[in-house]
XYZ file of C-alpha atoms in Angstrom:
609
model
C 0.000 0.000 0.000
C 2.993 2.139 0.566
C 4.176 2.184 -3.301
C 0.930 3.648 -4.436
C 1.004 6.758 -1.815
C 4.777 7.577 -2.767
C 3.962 7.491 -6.670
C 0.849 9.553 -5.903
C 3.135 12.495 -4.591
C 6.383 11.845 -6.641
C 5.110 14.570 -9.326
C 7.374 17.653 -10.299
C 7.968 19.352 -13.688
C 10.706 21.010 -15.179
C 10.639 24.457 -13.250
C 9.881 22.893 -9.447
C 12.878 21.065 -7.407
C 10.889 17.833 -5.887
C 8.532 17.694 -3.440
C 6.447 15.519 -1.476
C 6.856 13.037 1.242
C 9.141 11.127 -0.684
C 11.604 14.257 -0.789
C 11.095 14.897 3.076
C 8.112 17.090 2.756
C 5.042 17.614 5.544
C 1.791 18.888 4.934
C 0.441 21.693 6.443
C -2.782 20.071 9.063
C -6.245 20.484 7.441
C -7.593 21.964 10.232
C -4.948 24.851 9.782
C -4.926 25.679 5.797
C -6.878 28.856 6.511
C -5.204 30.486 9.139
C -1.950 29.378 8.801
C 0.255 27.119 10.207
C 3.275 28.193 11.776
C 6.535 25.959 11.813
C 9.981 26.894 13.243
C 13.062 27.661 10.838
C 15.373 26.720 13.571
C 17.702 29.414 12.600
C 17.168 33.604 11.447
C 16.156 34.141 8.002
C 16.909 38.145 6.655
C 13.334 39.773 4.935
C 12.741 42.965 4.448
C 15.229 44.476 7.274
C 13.895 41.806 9.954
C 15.204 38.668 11.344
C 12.774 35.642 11.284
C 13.024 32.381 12.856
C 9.097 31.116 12.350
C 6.896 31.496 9.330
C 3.133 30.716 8.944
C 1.736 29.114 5.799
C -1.259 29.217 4.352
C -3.168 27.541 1.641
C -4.069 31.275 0.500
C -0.562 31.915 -0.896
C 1.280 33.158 1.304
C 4.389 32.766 3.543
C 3.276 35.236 6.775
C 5.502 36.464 9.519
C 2.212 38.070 11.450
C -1.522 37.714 11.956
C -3.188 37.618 8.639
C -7.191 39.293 8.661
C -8.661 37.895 5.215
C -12.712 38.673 6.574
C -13.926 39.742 3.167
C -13.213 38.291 -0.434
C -9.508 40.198 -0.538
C -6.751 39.704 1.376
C -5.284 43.854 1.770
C -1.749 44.510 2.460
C 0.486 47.117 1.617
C 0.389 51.138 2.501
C -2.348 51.372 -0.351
C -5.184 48.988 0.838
C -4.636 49.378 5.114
C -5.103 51.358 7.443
C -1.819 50.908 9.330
C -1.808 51.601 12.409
C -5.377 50.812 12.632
C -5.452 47.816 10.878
C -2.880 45.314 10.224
C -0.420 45.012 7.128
C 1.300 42.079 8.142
C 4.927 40.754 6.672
C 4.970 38.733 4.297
C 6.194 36.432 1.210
C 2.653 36.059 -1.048
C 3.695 33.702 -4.374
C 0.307 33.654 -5.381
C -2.460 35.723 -2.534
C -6.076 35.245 -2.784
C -8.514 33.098 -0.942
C -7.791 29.044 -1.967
C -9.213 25.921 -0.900
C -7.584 22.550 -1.471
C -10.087 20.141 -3.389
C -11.490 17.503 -1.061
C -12.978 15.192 -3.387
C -12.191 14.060 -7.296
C -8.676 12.869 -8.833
C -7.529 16.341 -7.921
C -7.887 16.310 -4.492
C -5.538 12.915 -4.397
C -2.558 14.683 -5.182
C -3.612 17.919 -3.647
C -2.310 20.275 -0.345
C 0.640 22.225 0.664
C 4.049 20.416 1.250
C 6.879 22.300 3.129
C 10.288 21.136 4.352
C 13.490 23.168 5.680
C 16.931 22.474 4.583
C 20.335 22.523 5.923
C 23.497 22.008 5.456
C 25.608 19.691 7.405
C 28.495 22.104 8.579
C 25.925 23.760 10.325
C 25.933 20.988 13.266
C 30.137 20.879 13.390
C 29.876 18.157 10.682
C 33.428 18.059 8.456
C 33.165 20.479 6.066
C 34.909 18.364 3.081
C 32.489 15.611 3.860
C 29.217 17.360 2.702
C 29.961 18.706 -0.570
C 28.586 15.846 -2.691
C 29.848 17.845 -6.023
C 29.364 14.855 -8.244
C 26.187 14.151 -6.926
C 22.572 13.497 -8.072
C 19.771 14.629 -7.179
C 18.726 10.978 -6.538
C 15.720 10.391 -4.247
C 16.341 9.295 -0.678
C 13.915 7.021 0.892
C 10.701 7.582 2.245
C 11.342 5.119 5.347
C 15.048 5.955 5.437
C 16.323 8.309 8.562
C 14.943 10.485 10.380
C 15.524 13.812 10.235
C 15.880 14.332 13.745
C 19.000 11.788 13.616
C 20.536 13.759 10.783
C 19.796 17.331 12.253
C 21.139 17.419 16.010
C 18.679 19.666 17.974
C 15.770 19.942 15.442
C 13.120 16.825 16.398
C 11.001 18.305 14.056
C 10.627 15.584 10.863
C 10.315 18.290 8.305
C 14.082 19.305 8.996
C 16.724 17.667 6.412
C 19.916 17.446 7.164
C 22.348 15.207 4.799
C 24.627 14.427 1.787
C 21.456 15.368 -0.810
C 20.559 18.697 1.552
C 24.046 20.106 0.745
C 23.984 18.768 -2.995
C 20.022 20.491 -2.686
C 21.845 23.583 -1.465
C 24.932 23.823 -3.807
C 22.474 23.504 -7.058
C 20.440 26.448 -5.307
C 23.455 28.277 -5.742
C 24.137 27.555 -9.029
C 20.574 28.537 -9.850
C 21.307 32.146 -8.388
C 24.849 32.387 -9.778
C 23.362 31.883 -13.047
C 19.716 34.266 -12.808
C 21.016 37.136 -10.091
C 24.159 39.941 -10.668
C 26.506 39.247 -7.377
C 24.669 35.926 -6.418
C 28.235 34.319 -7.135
C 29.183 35.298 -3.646
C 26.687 33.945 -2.046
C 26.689 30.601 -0.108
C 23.235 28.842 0.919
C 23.119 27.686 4.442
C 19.181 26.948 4.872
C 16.688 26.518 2.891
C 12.980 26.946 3.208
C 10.852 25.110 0.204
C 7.007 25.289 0.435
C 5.036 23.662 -2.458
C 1.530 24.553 -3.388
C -0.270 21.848 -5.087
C -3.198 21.568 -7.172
C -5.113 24.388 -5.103
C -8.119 25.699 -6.601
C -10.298 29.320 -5.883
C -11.592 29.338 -2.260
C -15.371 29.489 -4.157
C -14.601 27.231 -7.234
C -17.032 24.242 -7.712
C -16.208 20.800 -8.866
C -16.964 21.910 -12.530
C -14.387 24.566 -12.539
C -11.435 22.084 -10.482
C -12.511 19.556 -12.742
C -11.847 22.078 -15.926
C -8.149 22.480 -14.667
C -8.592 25.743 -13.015
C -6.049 24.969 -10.332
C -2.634 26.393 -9.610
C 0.713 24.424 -8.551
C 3.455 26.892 -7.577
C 6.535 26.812 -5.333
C 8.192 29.584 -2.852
C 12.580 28.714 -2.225
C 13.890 30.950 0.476
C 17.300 30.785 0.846
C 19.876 32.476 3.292
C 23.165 32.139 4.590
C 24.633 31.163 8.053
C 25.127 34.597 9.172
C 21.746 35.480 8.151
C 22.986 38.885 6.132
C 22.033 38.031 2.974
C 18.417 36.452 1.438
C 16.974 34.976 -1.679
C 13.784 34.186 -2.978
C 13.169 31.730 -5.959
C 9.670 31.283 -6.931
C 8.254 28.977 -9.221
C 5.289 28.933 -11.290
C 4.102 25.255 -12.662
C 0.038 25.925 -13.418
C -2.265 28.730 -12.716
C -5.426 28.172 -13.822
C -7.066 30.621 -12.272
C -6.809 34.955 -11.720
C -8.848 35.724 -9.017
C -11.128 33.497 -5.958
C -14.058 33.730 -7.965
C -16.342 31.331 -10.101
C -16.311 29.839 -13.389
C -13.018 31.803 -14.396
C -14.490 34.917 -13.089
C -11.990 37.749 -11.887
C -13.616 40.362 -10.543
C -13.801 38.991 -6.741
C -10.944 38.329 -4.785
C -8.049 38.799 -7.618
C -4.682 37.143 -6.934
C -1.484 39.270 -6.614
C 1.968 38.020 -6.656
C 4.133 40.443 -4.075
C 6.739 40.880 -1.298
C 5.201 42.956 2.059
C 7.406 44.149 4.229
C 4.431 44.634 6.792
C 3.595 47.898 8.738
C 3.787 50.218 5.841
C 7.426 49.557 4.982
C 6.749 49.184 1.079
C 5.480 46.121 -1.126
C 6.738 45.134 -3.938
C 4.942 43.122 -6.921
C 6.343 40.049 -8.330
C 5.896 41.748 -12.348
C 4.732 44.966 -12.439
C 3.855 44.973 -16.204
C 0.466 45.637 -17.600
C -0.170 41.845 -18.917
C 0.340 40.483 -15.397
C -2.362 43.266 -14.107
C -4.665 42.191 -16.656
C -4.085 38.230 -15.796
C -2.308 36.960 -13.191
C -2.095 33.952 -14.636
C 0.960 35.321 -17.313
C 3.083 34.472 -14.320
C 3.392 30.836 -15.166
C 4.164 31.711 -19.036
C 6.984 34.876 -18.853
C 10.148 33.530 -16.409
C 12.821 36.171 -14.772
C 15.522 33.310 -16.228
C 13.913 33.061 -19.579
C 16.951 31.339 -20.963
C 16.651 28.674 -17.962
C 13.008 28.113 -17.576
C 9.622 29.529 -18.117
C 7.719 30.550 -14.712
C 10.944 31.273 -12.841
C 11.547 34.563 -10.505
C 14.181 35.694 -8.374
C 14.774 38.423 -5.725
C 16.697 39.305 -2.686
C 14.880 40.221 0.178
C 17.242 40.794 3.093
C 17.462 44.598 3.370
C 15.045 45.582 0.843
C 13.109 43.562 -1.955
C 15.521 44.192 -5.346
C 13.877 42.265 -8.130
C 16.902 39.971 -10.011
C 16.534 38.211 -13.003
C 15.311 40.030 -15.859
C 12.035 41.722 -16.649
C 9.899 42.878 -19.799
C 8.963 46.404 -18.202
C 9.248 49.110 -20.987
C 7.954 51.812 -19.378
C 7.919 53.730 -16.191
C 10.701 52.850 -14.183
C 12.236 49.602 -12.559
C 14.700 49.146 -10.400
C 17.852 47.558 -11.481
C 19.909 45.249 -9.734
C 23.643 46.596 -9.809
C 26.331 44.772 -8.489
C 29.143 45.984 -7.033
C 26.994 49.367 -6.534
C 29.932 50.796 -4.928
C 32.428 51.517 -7.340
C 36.346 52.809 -7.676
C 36.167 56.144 -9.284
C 39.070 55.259 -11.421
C 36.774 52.900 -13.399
C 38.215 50.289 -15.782
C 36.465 47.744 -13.732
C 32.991 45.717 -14.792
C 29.515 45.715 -12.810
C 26.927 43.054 -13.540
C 23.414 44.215 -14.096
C 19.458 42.540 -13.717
C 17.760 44.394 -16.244
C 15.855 44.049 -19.173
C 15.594 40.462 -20.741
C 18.592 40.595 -23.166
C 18.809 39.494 -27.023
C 21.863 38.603 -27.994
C 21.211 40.106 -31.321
C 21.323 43.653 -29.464
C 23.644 46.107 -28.007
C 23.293 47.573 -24.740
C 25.033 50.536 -22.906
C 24.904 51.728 -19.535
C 23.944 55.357 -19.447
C 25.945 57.189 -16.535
C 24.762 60.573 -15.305
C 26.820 63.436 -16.909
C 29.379 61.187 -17.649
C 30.408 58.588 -20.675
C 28.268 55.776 -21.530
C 29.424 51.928 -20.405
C 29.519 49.307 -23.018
C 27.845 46.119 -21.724
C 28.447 42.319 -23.144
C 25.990 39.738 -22.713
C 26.511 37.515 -20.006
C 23.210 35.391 -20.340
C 19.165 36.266 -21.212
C 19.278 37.833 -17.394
C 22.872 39.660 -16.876
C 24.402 42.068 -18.670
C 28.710 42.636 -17.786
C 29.340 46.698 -18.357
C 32.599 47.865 -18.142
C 32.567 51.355 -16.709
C 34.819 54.698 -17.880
C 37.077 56.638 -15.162
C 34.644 58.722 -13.655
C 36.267 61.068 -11.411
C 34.058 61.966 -8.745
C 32.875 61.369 -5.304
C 29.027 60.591 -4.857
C 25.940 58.462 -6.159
C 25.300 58.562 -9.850
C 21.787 57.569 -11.653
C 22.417 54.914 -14.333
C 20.077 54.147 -16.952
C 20.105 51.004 -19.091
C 19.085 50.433 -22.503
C 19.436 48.742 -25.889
C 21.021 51.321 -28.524
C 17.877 50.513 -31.056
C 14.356 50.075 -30.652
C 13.180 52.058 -27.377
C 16.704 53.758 -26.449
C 15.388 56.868 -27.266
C 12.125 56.532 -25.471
C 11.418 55.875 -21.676
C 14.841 54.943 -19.532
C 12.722 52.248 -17.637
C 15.423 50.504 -16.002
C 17.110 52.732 -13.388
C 19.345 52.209 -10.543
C 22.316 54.203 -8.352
C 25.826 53.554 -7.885
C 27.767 55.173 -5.047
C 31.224 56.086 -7.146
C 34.114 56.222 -4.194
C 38.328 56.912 -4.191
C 39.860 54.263 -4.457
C 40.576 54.129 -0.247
C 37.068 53.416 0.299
C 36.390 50.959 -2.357
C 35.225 47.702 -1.096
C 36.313 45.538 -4.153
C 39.669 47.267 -4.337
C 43.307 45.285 -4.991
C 44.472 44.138 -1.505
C 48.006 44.938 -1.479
C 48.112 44.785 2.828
C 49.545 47.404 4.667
C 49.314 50.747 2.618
C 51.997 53.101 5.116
C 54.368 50.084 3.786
C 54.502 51.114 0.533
C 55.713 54.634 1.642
C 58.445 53.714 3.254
C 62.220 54.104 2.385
C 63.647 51.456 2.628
C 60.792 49.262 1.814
C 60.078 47.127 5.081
C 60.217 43.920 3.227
C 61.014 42.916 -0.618
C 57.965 40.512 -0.779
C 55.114 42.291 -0.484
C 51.198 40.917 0.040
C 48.455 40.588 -2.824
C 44.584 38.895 -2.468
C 41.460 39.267 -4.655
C 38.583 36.907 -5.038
C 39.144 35.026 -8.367
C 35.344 34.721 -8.948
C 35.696 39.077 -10.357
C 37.419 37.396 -13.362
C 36.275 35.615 -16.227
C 38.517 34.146 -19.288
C 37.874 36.598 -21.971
C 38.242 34.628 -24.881
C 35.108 31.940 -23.391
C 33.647 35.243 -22.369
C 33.654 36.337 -26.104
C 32.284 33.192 -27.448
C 29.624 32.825 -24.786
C 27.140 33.350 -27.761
C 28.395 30.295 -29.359
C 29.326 28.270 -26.621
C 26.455 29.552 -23.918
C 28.263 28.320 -20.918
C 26.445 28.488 -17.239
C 28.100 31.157 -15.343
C 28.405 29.210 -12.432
C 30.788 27.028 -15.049
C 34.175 26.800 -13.031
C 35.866 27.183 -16.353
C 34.801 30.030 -16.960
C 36.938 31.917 -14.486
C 40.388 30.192 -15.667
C 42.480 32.769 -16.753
C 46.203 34.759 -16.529
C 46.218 37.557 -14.467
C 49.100 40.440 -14.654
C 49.703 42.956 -12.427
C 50.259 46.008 -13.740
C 52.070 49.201 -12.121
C 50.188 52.477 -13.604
C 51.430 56.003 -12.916
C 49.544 58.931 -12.151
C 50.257 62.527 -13.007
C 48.883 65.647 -13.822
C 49.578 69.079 -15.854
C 47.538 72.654 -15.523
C 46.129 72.865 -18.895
C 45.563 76.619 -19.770
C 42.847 75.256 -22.414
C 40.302 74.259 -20.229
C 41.527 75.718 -16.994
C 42.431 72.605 -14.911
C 44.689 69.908 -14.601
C 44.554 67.308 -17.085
C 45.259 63.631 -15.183
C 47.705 60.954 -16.888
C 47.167 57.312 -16.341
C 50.066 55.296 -17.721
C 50.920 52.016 -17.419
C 54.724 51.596 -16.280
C 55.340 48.058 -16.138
C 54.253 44.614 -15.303
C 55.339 43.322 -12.390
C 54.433 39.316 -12.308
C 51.686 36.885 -14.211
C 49.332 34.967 -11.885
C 47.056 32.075 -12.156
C 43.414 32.655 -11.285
C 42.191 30.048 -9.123
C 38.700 28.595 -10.493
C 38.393 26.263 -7.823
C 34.880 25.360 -6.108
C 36.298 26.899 -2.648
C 37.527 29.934 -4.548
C 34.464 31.130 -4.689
C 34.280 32.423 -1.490
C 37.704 32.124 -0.365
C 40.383 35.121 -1.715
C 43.166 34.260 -3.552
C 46.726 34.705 -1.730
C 49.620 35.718 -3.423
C 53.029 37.651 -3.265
C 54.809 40.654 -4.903
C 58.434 40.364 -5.548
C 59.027 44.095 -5.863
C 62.639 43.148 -7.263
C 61.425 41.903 -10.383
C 59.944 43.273 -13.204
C 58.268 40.929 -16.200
C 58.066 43.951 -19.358
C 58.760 47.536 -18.849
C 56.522 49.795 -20.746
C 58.593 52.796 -20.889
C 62.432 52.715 -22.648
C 65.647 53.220 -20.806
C 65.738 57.160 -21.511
C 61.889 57.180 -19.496
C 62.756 55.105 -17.004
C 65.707 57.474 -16.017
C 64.068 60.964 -16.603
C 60.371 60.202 -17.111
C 59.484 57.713 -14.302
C 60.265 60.467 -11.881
C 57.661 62.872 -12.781
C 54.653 59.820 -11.953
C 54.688 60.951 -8.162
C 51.991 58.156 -6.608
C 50.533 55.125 -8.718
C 48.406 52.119 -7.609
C 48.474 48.479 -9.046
C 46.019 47.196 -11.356
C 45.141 43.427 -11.535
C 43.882 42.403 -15.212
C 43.461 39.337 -17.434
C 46.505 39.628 -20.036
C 45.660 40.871 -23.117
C 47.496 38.781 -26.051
C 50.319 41.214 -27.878
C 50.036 43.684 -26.045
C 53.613 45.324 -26.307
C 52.542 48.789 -24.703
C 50.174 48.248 -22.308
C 47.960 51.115 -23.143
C 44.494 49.243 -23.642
C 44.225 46.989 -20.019
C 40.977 44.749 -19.470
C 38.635 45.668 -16.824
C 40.117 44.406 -13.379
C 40.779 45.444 -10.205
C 42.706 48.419 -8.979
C 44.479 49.070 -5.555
C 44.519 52.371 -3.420
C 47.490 54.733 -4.504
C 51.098 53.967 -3.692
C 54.258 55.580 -4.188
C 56.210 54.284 -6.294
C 59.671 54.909 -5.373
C 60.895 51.532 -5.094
C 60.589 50.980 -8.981
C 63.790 53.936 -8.736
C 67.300 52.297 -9.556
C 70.648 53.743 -10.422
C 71.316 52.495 -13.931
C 73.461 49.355 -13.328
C 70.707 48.062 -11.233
C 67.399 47.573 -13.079
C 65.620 45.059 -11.973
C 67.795 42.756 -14.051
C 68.628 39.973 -11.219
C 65.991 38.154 -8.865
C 68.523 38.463 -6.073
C 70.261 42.196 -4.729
C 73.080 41.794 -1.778
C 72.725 43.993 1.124
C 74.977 46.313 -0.548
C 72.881 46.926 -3.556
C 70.115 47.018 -1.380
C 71.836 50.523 0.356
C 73.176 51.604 -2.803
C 68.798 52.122 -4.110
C 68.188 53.022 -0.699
C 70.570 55.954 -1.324
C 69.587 56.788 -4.805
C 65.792 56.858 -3.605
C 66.875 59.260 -0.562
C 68.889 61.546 -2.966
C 66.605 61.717 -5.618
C 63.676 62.306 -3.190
C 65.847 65.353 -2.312
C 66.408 66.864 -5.522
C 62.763 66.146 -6.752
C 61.839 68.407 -3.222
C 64.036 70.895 -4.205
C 63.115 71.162 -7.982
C 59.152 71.308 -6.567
């Protein structure tokens, strides 16, 4: 009798992950699909600037982190429809929200209800951490009357808890999912997961003609977060909706169904589309997809601080919110920012508009994320974007908008770590081998990045991010130009100082990348012997710049997008001329004889000044 019952709920299609008892599921109590039932997470889950550690579920589409009034055909929430703080506008996550019922009678009804089940990953309960990475793994089913989850999950004796091999392969392909549909969601790592399952419900006033018609809805809510609980990501998934509203015979004028993120109390909602098809039916949910290069019926967001919609969208007017990231940014430019915009054709061109300053060309990552490599911009503050195609509507409303917070390069979060920056100042230098780290996951192989439209690798493709790295030593200087009445700045690139290999391994995408700088070698000078002894002077501070090489380049003068450090001096590239850099090894009295140079020539630079 057992086979028949695990067949029964064995059913998933393309765009849910499994679900059921067979994948660990419970079902919410039938006494409780109305007003909710409310399970433990057994850890904090980030929404909407609050910390969670419960969540109530109810068959009327929702995910609720307060008391829920539906008296009346609608469910209100949001600042527009309550009365805050005379009424309540409860918290919540709402995949589908109107009034539901779960069909009790009728080959529906066997297969029907609302299956939930929390995930987590083994390190969480001191397990070994390179036990639980199942990479190779399957998503193979695990047995119905296999163990418990209160023997895999120390401290959770709730059943609905999973704790094993297949959570943390459940977890890592979660991850891959975001990498792939969300700009930044490379760096993040899924800890927990929360997946509730909607099955076969049908409108709370629907008869057995209209369930029996197919007017029923299957749909899926994935909330994801991280151990820390700082960041938060919602997947939702859209199998069937048959139906726009609570109402009868395909009627949607009572009770209509909304799709939406609350952060409760007046804080702000946000809809799941907010295009003009999905306000005239619902329903379009299951057919447009935020990944529509993945699947159909797919969404993403992040919901930690605030909602920011990810994947892409069809929006073409108004204005939308983009998802930028990094949104804080070196001024110097030269480095790339992904961006959730508009769904992307590859047959199109797209540039990122930058207030009162040049445009960004953008390359095609995948139908959801565009890569933009941004100009020097040369100022302190936030700056409106605006993205576009150059044909078709670039002319017409900007829809998709966002912000990024330009900063020096002191103060830029994704800047070259180069430790100790009073070191580099220093005369003699304090050590010859100096630190480097970066996080190899901000580079990708530009010659699989230019054939991604042939090829069409998965971001989250480890191969992807194989490439040589140089590390470049660029000059700064500037001249009073009588012209335009200012100084004009100089960027030049001096010299490289070593090649490294970027690390594309599975830990490296969370871990940095360690290296060292031998500051008594230099790979290719880009200045000749006459610069290096008369012009290299005049570059007064510089900073490092970490690149993928660029094949033939002899000069130097066009670098890839990479990462830059905060200035430097750059006094330690100074040598009298029989000692350039041409040995790997200087005795201690070659060491004083640069020391000396540096000191004199310091001196006579003062004095010229």
């Amino acid at each position: 009798m057992t086979i028949p019952y695990i067949n029964i709920y064995r059913h998933f299609t393309v765009n849910l992950v499994p679900f059921g008892p067979e994948a660990g599921d419970l079902k919410v109590n039938p006494g409780m699909l109305t007003s909710g039932q409310t399970i433990d997470l057994h850890m904090f889950f980030p929404f909407y600037g609050g910390l969670y550690n419960y969540t109530t579920i109810s068959v009327n589409g929702y995910l609720a982190f307060a008391t829920v009034l539906d008296q009346g055909p609608t469910i209100n929430v949001g600042p527009q429809s309550t009365d805050w703080p005379r009424q309540q506008d409860p918290a919540m996550i709402a995949p589908y929200l109107c009034k539901q019922q779960i069909p009790q009678s009728g080959n529906p009804a066997l297969r029907a209800g609302i299956f939930y089940r929390l995930i987590l990953r083994q390190s969480l309960f001191g397990r070994e951490s390179g036990s639980n990475m199942n990479l190779g793994g399957t998503m193979q089913s695990s047995s119905f009357f296999g163990q418990s989850a209160a023997q895999a999950c120390p401290g959770t004796p709730d059943s609905y808890a999973r704790c094993d091999a297949q959570s943390d392969y459940f977890l890592d392909e979660m991850m891959r999912w975001i990498q792939d549909g969300v700009a930044g969601g490379s760096m993040f790592r899924a800890d927990a997961a929360l997946v509730v399952t909607w099955h076969n419900t049908a409108s709370a006033i629907a008869g057995r003609s209209d369930i029996d018609a197919g007017q029923s809805a299957t749909y899926q809510a994935i909330w994801l977060t991280d151990q820390p609980g700082r960041l938060s990501y919602v997947i939702l998934n859209y199998d069937r909706l048959g139906f726009d509203a609570q109402d009868v015979r395909a009627n949607s004028r009572l009770g209509r169904c909304r799709a939406l993120f609350n952060g409760g109390n007046h804080t702000g909602i946000v809809e799941v589309d907010p295009t003009q098809p999905y306000k005239n039916s619902p329903k379009i949910l299951a057919q447009r997809s935020g990944v529509p290069d993945v699947v159909r019926g797919r969404y993403m967001f992040r919901v930690d601080d605030i909602v920011r919609p990810a994947g892409c969208s069809n929006k073409t007017g108004g204005t939308y919110p983009m998802m930028i990231y990094p949104n804080i940014v070196n001024m110097l430019g030269e480095m790339s920012v992904d961006v959730n915009a508009m769904c992307l054709d590859r047959s199109q061109t797209y540039i990122l508009m930058i207030e009162e300053r040049e445009v960004a060309t953008c390359n095609i990552l995948n139908a959801a994320i565009a890569r933009c490599n941004l100009p020097k911009i040369y100022d302190w503050g936030t700056k409106t974007v605006y993205f576009q195609p150059q044909t078709g509507f670039a002319n017409d409303d900007k829809a998709f908008v966002g912000y990024i917070y330009f900063v020096p390069p002191t103060l830029d979060p994704q800047r070259l770590d180069i430790g100790n920056l009073y070191e580099w100042y220093k005369n003699p230098m304090t050590s010859s081998l100096m630190p480097i780290s970066w996080y190899p996951r901000n580079f990708t192989n530009p010659e699989l990045f230019n054939t991604l439209n042939q090829m069409g690798p998965r971001i989250s493709d480890d191969a992807l991010y194989g490439v040589q790295l140089g590390l470049y030593v660029i000059g700064y200087r500037e001249y009073k130009d009588d012209e335009i009445k200012k100084f004009r700045p100089e960027h030049r690139t001096l010299a490289r100082l070593a090649t490294y290999t970027n690390r594309n391994g599975f830990d490296y995408r969370w871990r940095p990348q360690e290296e060292v700088i031998n500051l008594n070698q230099v790979q290719q000078w880009y200045m000749t012997d006459w610069e290096r002894w008369n012009t290299l002077y005049t570059y007064r501070v510089g900073y490092f710049k970490l690149a993928p090489i660029r094949p033939n380049d002899l000069n130097g003068t066009e670098l890839l997008s990479g990462l830059v450090s905060a200035p430097i001096s750059l006094h330690w590239l100074w040598s009298p001329e029989d000692n350039r850099f041409g040995q790997s090894t200087f005795s201690q009295q070659e060491r004083d004889q640069r020391t000396e140079f540096v000191s004199r020539k310091s001196m006579e630079m003062c004095h010229d000044w």
